PDB file of C-alpha atoms in Angstrom:
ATOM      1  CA  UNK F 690       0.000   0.000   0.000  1.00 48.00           C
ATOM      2  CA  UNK F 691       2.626   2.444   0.580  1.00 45.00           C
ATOM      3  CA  UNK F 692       4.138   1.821  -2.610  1.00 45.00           C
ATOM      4  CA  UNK F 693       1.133   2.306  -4.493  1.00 50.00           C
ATOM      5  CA  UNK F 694       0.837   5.650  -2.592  1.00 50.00           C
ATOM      6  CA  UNK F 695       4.016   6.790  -3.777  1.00 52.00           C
ATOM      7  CA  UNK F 696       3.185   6.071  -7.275  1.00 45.00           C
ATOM      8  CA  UNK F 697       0.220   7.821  -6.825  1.00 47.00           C
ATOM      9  CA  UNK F 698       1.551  10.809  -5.494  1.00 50.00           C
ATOM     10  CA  UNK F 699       4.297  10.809  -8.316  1.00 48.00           C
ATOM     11  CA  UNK F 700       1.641  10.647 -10.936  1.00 50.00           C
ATOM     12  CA  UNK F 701      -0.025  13.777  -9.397  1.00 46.00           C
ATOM     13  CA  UNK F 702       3.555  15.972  -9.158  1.00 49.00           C
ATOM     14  CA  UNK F 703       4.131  14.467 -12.833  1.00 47.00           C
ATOM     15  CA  UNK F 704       0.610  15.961 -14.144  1.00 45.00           C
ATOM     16  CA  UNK F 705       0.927  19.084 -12.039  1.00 51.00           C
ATOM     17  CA  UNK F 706       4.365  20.415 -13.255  1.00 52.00           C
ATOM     18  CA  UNK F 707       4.122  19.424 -16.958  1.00 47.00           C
ATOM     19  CA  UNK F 708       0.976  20.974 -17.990  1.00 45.00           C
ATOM     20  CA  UNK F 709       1.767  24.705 -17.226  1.00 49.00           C
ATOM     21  CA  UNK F 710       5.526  24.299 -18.443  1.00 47.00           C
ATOM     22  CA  UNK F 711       4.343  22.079 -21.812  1.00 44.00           C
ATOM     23  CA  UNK F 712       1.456  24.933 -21.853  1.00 43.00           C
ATOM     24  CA  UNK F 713       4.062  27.718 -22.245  1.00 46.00           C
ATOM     25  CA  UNK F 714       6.489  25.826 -24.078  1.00 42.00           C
ATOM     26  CA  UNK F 715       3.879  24.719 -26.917  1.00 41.00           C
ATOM     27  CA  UNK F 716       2.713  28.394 -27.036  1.00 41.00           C
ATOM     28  CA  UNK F 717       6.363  29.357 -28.126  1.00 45.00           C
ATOM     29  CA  UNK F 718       7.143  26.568 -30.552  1.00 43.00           C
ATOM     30  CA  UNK F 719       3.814  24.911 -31.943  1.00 42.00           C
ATOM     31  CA  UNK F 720       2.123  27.410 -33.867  1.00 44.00           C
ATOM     32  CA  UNK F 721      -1.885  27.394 -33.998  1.00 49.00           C
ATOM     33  CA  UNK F 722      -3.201  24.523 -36.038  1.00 47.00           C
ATOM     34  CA  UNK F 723      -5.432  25.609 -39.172  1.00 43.00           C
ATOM     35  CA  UNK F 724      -9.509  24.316 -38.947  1.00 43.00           C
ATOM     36  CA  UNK F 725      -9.836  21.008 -39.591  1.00 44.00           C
ATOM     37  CA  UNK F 726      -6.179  19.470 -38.468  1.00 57.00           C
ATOM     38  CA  UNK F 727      -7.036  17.809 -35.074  1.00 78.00           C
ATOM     39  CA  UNK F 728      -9.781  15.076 -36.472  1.00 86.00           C
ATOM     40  CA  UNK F 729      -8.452  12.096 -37.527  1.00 92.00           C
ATOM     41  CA  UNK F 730      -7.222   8.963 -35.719  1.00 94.00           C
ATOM     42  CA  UNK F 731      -5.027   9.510 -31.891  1.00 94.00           C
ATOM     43  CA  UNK F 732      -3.535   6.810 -29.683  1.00 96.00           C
ATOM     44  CA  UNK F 733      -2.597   6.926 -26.101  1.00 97.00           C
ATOM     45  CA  UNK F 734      -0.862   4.530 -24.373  1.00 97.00           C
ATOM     46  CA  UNK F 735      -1.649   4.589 -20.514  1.00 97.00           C
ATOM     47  CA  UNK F 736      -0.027   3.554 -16.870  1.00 97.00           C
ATOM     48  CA  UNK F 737      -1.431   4.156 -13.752  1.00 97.00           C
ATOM     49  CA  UNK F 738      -2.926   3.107 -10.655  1.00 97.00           C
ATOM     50  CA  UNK F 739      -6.629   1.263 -10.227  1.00 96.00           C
ATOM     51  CA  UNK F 740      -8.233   2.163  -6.972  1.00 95.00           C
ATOM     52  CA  UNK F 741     -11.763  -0.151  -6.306  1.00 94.00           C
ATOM     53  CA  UNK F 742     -13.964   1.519  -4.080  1.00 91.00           C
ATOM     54  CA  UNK F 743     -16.045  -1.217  -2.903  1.00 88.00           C
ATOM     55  CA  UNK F 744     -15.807  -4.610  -1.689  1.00 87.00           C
ATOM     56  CA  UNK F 745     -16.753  -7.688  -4.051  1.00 86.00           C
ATOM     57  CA  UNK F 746     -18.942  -9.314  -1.463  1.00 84.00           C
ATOM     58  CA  UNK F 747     -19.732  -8.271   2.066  1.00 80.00           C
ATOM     59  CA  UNK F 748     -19.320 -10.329   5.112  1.00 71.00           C
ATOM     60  CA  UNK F 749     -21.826 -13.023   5.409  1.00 63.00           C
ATOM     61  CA  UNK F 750     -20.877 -14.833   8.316  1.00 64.00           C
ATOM     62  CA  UNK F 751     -17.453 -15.554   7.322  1.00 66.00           C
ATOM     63  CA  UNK F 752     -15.536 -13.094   5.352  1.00 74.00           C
ATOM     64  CA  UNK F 753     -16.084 -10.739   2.401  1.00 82.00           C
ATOM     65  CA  UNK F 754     -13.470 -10.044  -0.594  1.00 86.00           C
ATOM     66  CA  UNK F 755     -11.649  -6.841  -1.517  1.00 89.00           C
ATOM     67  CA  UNK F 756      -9.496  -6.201  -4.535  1.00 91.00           C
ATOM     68  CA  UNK F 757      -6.819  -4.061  -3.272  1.00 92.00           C
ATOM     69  CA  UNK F 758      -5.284  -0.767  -4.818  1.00 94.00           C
ATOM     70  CA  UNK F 759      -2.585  -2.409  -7.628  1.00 95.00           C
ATOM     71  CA  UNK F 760      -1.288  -1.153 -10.950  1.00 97.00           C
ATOM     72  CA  UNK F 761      -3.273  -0.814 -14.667  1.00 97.00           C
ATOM     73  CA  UNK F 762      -1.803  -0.408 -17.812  1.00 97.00           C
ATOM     74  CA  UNK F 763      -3.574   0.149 -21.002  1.00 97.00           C
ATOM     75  CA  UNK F 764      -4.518   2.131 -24.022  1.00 97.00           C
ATOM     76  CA  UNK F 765      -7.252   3.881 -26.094  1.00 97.00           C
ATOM     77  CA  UNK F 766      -7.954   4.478 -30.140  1.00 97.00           C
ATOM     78  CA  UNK F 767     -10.055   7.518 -30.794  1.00 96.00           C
ATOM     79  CA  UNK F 768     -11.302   8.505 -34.014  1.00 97.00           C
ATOM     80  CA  UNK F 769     -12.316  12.628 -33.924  1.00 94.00           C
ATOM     81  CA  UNK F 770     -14.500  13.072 -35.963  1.00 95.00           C
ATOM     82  CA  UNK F 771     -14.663  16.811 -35.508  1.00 92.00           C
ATOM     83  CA  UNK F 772     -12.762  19.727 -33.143  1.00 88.00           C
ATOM     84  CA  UNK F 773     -15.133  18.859 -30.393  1.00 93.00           C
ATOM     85  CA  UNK F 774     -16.514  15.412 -30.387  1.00 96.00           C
ATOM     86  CA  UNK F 775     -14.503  12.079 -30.970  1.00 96.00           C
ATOM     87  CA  UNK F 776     -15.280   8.240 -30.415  1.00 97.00           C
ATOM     88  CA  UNK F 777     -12.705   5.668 -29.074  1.00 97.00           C
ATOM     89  CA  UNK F 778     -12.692   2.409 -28.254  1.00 98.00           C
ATOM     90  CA  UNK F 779     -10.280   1.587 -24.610  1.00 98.00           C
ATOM     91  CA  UNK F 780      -8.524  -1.118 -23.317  1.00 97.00           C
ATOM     92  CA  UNK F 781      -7.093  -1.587 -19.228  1.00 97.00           C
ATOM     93  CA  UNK F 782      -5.303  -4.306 -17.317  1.00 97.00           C
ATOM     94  CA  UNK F 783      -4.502  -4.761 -13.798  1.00 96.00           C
ATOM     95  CA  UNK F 784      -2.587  -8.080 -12.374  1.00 94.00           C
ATOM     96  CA  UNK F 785      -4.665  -7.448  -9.055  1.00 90.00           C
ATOM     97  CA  UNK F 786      -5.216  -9.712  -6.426  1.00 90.00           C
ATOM     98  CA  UNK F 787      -8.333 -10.699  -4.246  1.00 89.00           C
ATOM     99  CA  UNK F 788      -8.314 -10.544  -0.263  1.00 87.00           C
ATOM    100  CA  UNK F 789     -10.384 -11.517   2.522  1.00 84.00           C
ATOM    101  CA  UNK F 790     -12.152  -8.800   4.375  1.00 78.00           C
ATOM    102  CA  UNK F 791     -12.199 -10.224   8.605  1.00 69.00           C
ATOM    103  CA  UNK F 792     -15.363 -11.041  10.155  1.00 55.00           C
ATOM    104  CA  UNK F 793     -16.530  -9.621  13.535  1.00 50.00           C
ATOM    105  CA  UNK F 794     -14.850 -12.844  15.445  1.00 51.00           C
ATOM    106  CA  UNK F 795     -11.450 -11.924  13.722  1.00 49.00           C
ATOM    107  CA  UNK F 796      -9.604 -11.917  10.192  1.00 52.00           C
ATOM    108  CA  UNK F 797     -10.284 -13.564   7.272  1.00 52.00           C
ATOM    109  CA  UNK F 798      -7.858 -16.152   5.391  1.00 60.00           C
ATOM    110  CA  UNK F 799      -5.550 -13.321   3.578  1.00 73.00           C
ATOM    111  CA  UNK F 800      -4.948 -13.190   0.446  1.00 80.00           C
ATOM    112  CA  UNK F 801      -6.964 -15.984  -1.931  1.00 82.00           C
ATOM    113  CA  UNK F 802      -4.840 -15.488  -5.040  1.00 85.00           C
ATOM    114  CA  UNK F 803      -4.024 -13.837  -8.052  1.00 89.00           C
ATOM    115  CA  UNK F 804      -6.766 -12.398 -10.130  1.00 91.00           C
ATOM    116  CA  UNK F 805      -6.793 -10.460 -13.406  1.00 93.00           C
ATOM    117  CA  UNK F 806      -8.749  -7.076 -13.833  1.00 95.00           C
ATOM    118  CA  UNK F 807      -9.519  -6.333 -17.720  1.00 96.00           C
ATOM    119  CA  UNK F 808     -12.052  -3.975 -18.942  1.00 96.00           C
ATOM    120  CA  UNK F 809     -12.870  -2.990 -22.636  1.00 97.00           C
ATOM    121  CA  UNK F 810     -14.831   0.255 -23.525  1.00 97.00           C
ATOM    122  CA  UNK F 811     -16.586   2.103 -26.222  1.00 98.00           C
ATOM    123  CA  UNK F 812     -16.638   5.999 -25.419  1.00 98.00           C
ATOM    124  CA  UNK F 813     -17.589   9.360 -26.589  1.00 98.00           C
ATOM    125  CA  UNK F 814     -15.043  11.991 -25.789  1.00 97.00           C
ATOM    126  CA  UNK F 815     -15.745  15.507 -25.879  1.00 96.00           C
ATOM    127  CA  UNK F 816     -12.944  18.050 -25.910  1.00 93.00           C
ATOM    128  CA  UNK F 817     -12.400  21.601 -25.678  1.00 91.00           C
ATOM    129  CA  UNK F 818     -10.230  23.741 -28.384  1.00 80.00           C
ATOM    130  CA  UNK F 819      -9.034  26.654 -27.156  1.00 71.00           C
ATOM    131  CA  UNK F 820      -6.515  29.282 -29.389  1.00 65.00           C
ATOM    132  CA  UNK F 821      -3.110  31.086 -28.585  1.00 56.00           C
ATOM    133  CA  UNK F 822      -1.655  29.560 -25.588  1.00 53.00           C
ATOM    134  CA  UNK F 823      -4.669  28.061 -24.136  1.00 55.00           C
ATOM    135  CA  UNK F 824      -4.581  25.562 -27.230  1.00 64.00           C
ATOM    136  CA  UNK F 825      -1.424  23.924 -25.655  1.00 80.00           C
ATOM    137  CA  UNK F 826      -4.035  22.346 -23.047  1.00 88.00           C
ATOM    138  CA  UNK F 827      -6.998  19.825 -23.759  1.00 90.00           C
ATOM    139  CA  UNK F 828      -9.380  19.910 -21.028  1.00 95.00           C
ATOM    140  CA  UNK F 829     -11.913  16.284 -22.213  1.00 96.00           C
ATOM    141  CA  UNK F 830     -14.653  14.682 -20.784  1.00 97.00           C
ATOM    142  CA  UNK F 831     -15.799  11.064 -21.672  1.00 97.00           C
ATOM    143  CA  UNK F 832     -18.328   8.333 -21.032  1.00 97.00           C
ATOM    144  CA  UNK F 833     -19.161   4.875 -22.620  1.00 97.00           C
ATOM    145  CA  UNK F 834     -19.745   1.328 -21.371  1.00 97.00           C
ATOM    146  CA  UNK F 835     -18.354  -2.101 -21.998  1.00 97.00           C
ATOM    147  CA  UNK F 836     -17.707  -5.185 -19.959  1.00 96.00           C
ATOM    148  CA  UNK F 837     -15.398  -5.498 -16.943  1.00 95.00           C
ATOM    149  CA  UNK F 838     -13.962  -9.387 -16.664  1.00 94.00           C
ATOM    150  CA  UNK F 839     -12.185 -10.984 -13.677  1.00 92.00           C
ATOM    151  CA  UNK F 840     -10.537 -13.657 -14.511  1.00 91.00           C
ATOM    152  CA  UNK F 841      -9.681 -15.702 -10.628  1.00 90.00           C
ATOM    153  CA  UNK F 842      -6.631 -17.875 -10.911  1.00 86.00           C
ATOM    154  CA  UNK F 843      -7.383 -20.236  -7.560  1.00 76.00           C
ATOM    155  CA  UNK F 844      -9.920 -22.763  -5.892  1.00 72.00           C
ATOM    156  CA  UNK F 845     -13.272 -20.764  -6.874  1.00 66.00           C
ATOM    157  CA  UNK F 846     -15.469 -22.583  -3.993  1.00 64.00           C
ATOM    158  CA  UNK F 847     -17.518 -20.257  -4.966  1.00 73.00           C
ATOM    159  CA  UNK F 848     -16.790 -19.424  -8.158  1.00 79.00           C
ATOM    160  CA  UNK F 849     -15.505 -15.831  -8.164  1.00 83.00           C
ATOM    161  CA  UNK F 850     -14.523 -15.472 -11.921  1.00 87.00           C
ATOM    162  CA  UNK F 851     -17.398 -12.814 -14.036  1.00 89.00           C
ATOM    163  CA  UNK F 852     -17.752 -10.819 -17.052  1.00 92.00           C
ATOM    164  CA  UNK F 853     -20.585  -7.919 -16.003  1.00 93.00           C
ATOM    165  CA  UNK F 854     -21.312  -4.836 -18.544  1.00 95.00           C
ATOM    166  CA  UNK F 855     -19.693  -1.771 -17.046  1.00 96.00           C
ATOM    167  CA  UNK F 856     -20.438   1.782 -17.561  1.00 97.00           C
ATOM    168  CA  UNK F 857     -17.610   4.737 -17.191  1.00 97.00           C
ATOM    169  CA  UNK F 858     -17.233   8.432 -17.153  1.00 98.00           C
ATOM    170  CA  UNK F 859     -13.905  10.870 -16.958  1.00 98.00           C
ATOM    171  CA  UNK F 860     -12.528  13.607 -16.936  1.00 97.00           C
ATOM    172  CA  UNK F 861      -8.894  14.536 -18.474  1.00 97.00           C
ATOM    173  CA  UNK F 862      -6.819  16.926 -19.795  1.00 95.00           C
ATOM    174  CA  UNK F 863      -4.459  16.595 -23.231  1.00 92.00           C
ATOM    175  CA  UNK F 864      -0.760  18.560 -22.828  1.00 92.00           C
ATOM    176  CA  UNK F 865       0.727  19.297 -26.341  1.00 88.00           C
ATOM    177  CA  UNK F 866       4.159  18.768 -26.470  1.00 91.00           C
ATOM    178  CA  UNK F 867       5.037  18.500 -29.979  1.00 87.00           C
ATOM    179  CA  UNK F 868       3.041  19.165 -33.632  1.00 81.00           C
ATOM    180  CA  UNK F 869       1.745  15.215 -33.136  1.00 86.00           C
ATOM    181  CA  UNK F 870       2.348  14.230 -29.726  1.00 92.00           C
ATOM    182  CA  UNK F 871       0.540  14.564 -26.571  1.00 93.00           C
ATOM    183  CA  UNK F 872       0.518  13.953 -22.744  1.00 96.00           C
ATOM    184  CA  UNK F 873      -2.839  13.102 -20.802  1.00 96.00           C
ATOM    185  CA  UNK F 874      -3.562  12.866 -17.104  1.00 97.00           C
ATOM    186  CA  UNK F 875      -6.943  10.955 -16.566  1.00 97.00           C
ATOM    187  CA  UNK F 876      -9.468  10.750 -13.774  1.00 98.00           C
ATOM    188  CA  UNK F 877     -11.711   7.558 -14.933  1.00 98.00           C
ATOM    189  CA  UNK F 878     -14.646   5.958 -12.548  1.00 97.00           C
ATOM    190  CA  UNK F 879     -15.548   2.218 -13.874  1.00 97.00           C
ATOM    191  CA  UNK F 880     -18.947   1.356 -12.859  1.00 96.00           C
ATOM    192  CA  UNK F 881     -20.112  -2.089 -12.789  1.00 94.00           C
ATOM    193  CA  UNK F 882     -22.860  -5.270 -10.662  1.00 91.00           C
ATOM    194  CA  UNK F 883     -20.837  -8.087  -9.444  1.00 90.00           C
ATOM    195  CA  UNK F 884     -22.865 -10.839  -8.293  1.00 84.00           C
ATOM    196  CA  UNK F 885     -21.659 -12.963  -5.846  1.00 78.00           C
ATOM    197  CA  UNK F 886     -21.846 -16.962  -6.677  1.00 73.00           C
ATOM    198  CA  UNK F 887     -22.841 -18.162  -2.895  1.00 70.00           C
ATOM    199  CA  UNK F 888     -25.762 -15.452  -2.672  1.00 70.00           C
ATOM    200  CA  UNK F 889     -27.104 -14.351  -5.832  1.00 74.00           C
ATOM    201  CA  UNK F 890     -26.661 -10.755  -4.354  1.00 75.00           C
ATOM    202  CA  UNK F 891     -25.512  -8.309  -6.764  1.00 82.00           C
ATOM    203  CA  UNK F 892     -23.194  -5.398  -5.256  1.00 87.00           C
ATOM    204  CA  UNK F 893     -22.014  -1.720  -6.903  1.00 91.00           C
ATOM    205  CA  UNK F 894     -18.480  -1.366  -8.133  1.00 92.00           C
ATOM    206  CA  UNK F 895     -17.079   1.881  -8.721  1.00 94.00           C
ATOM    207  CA  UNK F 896     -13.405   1.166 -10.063  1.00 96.00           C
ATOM    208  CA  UNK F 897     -11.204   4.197 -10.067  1.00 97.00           C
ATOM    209  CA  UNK F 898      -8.455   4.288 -12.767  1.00 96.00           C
ATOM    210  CA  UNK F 899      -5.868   7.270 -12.507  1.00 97.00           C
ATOM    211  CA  UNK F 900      -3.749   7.111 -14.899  1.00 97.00           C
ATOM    212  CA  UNK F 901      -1.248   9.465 -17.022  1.00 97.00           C
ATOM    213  CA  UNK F 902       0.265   8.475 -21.033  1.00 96.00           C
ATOM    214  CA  UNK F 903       1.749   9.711 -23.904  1.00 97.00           C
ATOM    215  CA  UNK F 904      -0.427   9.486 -27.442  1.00 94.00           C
ATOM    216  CA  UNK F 905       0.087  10.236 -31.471  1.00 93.00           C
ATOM    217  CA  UNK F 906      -2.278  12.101 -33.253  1.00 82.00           C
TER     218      UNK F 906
END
């Protein structure tokens, strides 16, 4: 855990100082792209951290399961179709783990095993142009749905694997740093209904992805 907070707080003091410095740097050296020039295809490849808010299953008598804070990696086509609206289609992957969350007589087992964390999207972005030195920064917002799959690599007694549709919503900002590429520092909530195997009781996930990349366009 504190290594994930360190990563966490590096991402933030990475996306804090570039974006005014890349802001006035761009302003100096890119000049203002003509109408037209931003649509096309852009790719961004992504690192970051993934942060689930909720438990899998709650406590029912024995112990519940958690999916601790752990890395994602991953990356996103979008097509822009115009200087305000584009559609993309994402990918993200997190080697996670699942733990057991302690009943009220004392802890649960630890750690039951490795589990992969893979979600794939559809989303409309929309994006804010802005001239002079403004135009060096991208302020986006985003939402789409897909399906969010956990794939459990251990005895599943209950079954904890599950592929459930997910819904998602951000909000970003693009740095321009030279005529074609870009930074971005993202602030993504994954929404999904796990269903727990041994109840039939479905529970809200909310999945936050922070994550910073660099991306083509």
């Amino acid at each position: 855990m504190r290594r994930l907070s360190g990563v966490l707080l590096f991402l933030f003091l990475i996306l804090g100082g570039l974006s005014p410095g890349a802001s006035k740097l761009t302003a100096q050296m890119i000049p203002e792209a003509p109408f037209g020039s931003d649509t096309g295809p852009e790719f961004f490849g992504l690192a970051g951290i993934l942060q689930p808010l909720n438990n899998l299953t709650d406590n029912t008598g024995a112990y519940g399961i958690v999916m601790p804070p752990d890395v994602m990696m991953g990356g996103e086509m979008t097509y822009w179709a115009s200087r305000a609206v584009g559609i993309g289609v994402m990918g993200l992957y997190s080697p996670a783990t699942l733990e057991a969350v302690g009943s009220g007589r004392g802890q649960g087992p630890g750690t039951l095993g490795e589990t992969e964390y893979m979600a794939a999207t559809v989303n409309l972005t929309f994006r804010l142009r802005s001239s002079g030195s403004a135009g060096a920064l991208e302020p986006y917002f985003t939402m789409g749905g897909g399906l969010r799959r956990l794939k459990f690599y251990g005895a599943e007694v209950p079954p904890l694997s599950a592929t459930d549709p997910m819904a998602t919503a951000a909000l970003g900002v693009r740095v321009h740093l030279t005529s074609s590429v870009w930074f971005r520092g993202e602030l993504r909530d994954m929404a999904s209904y796990y269903i727990s195997a041994a109840t039939d009781a479905s529970k809200l996930q909310n999945d936050i992805g922070i994550t910073i990349g660099f991306g083509v366009r």
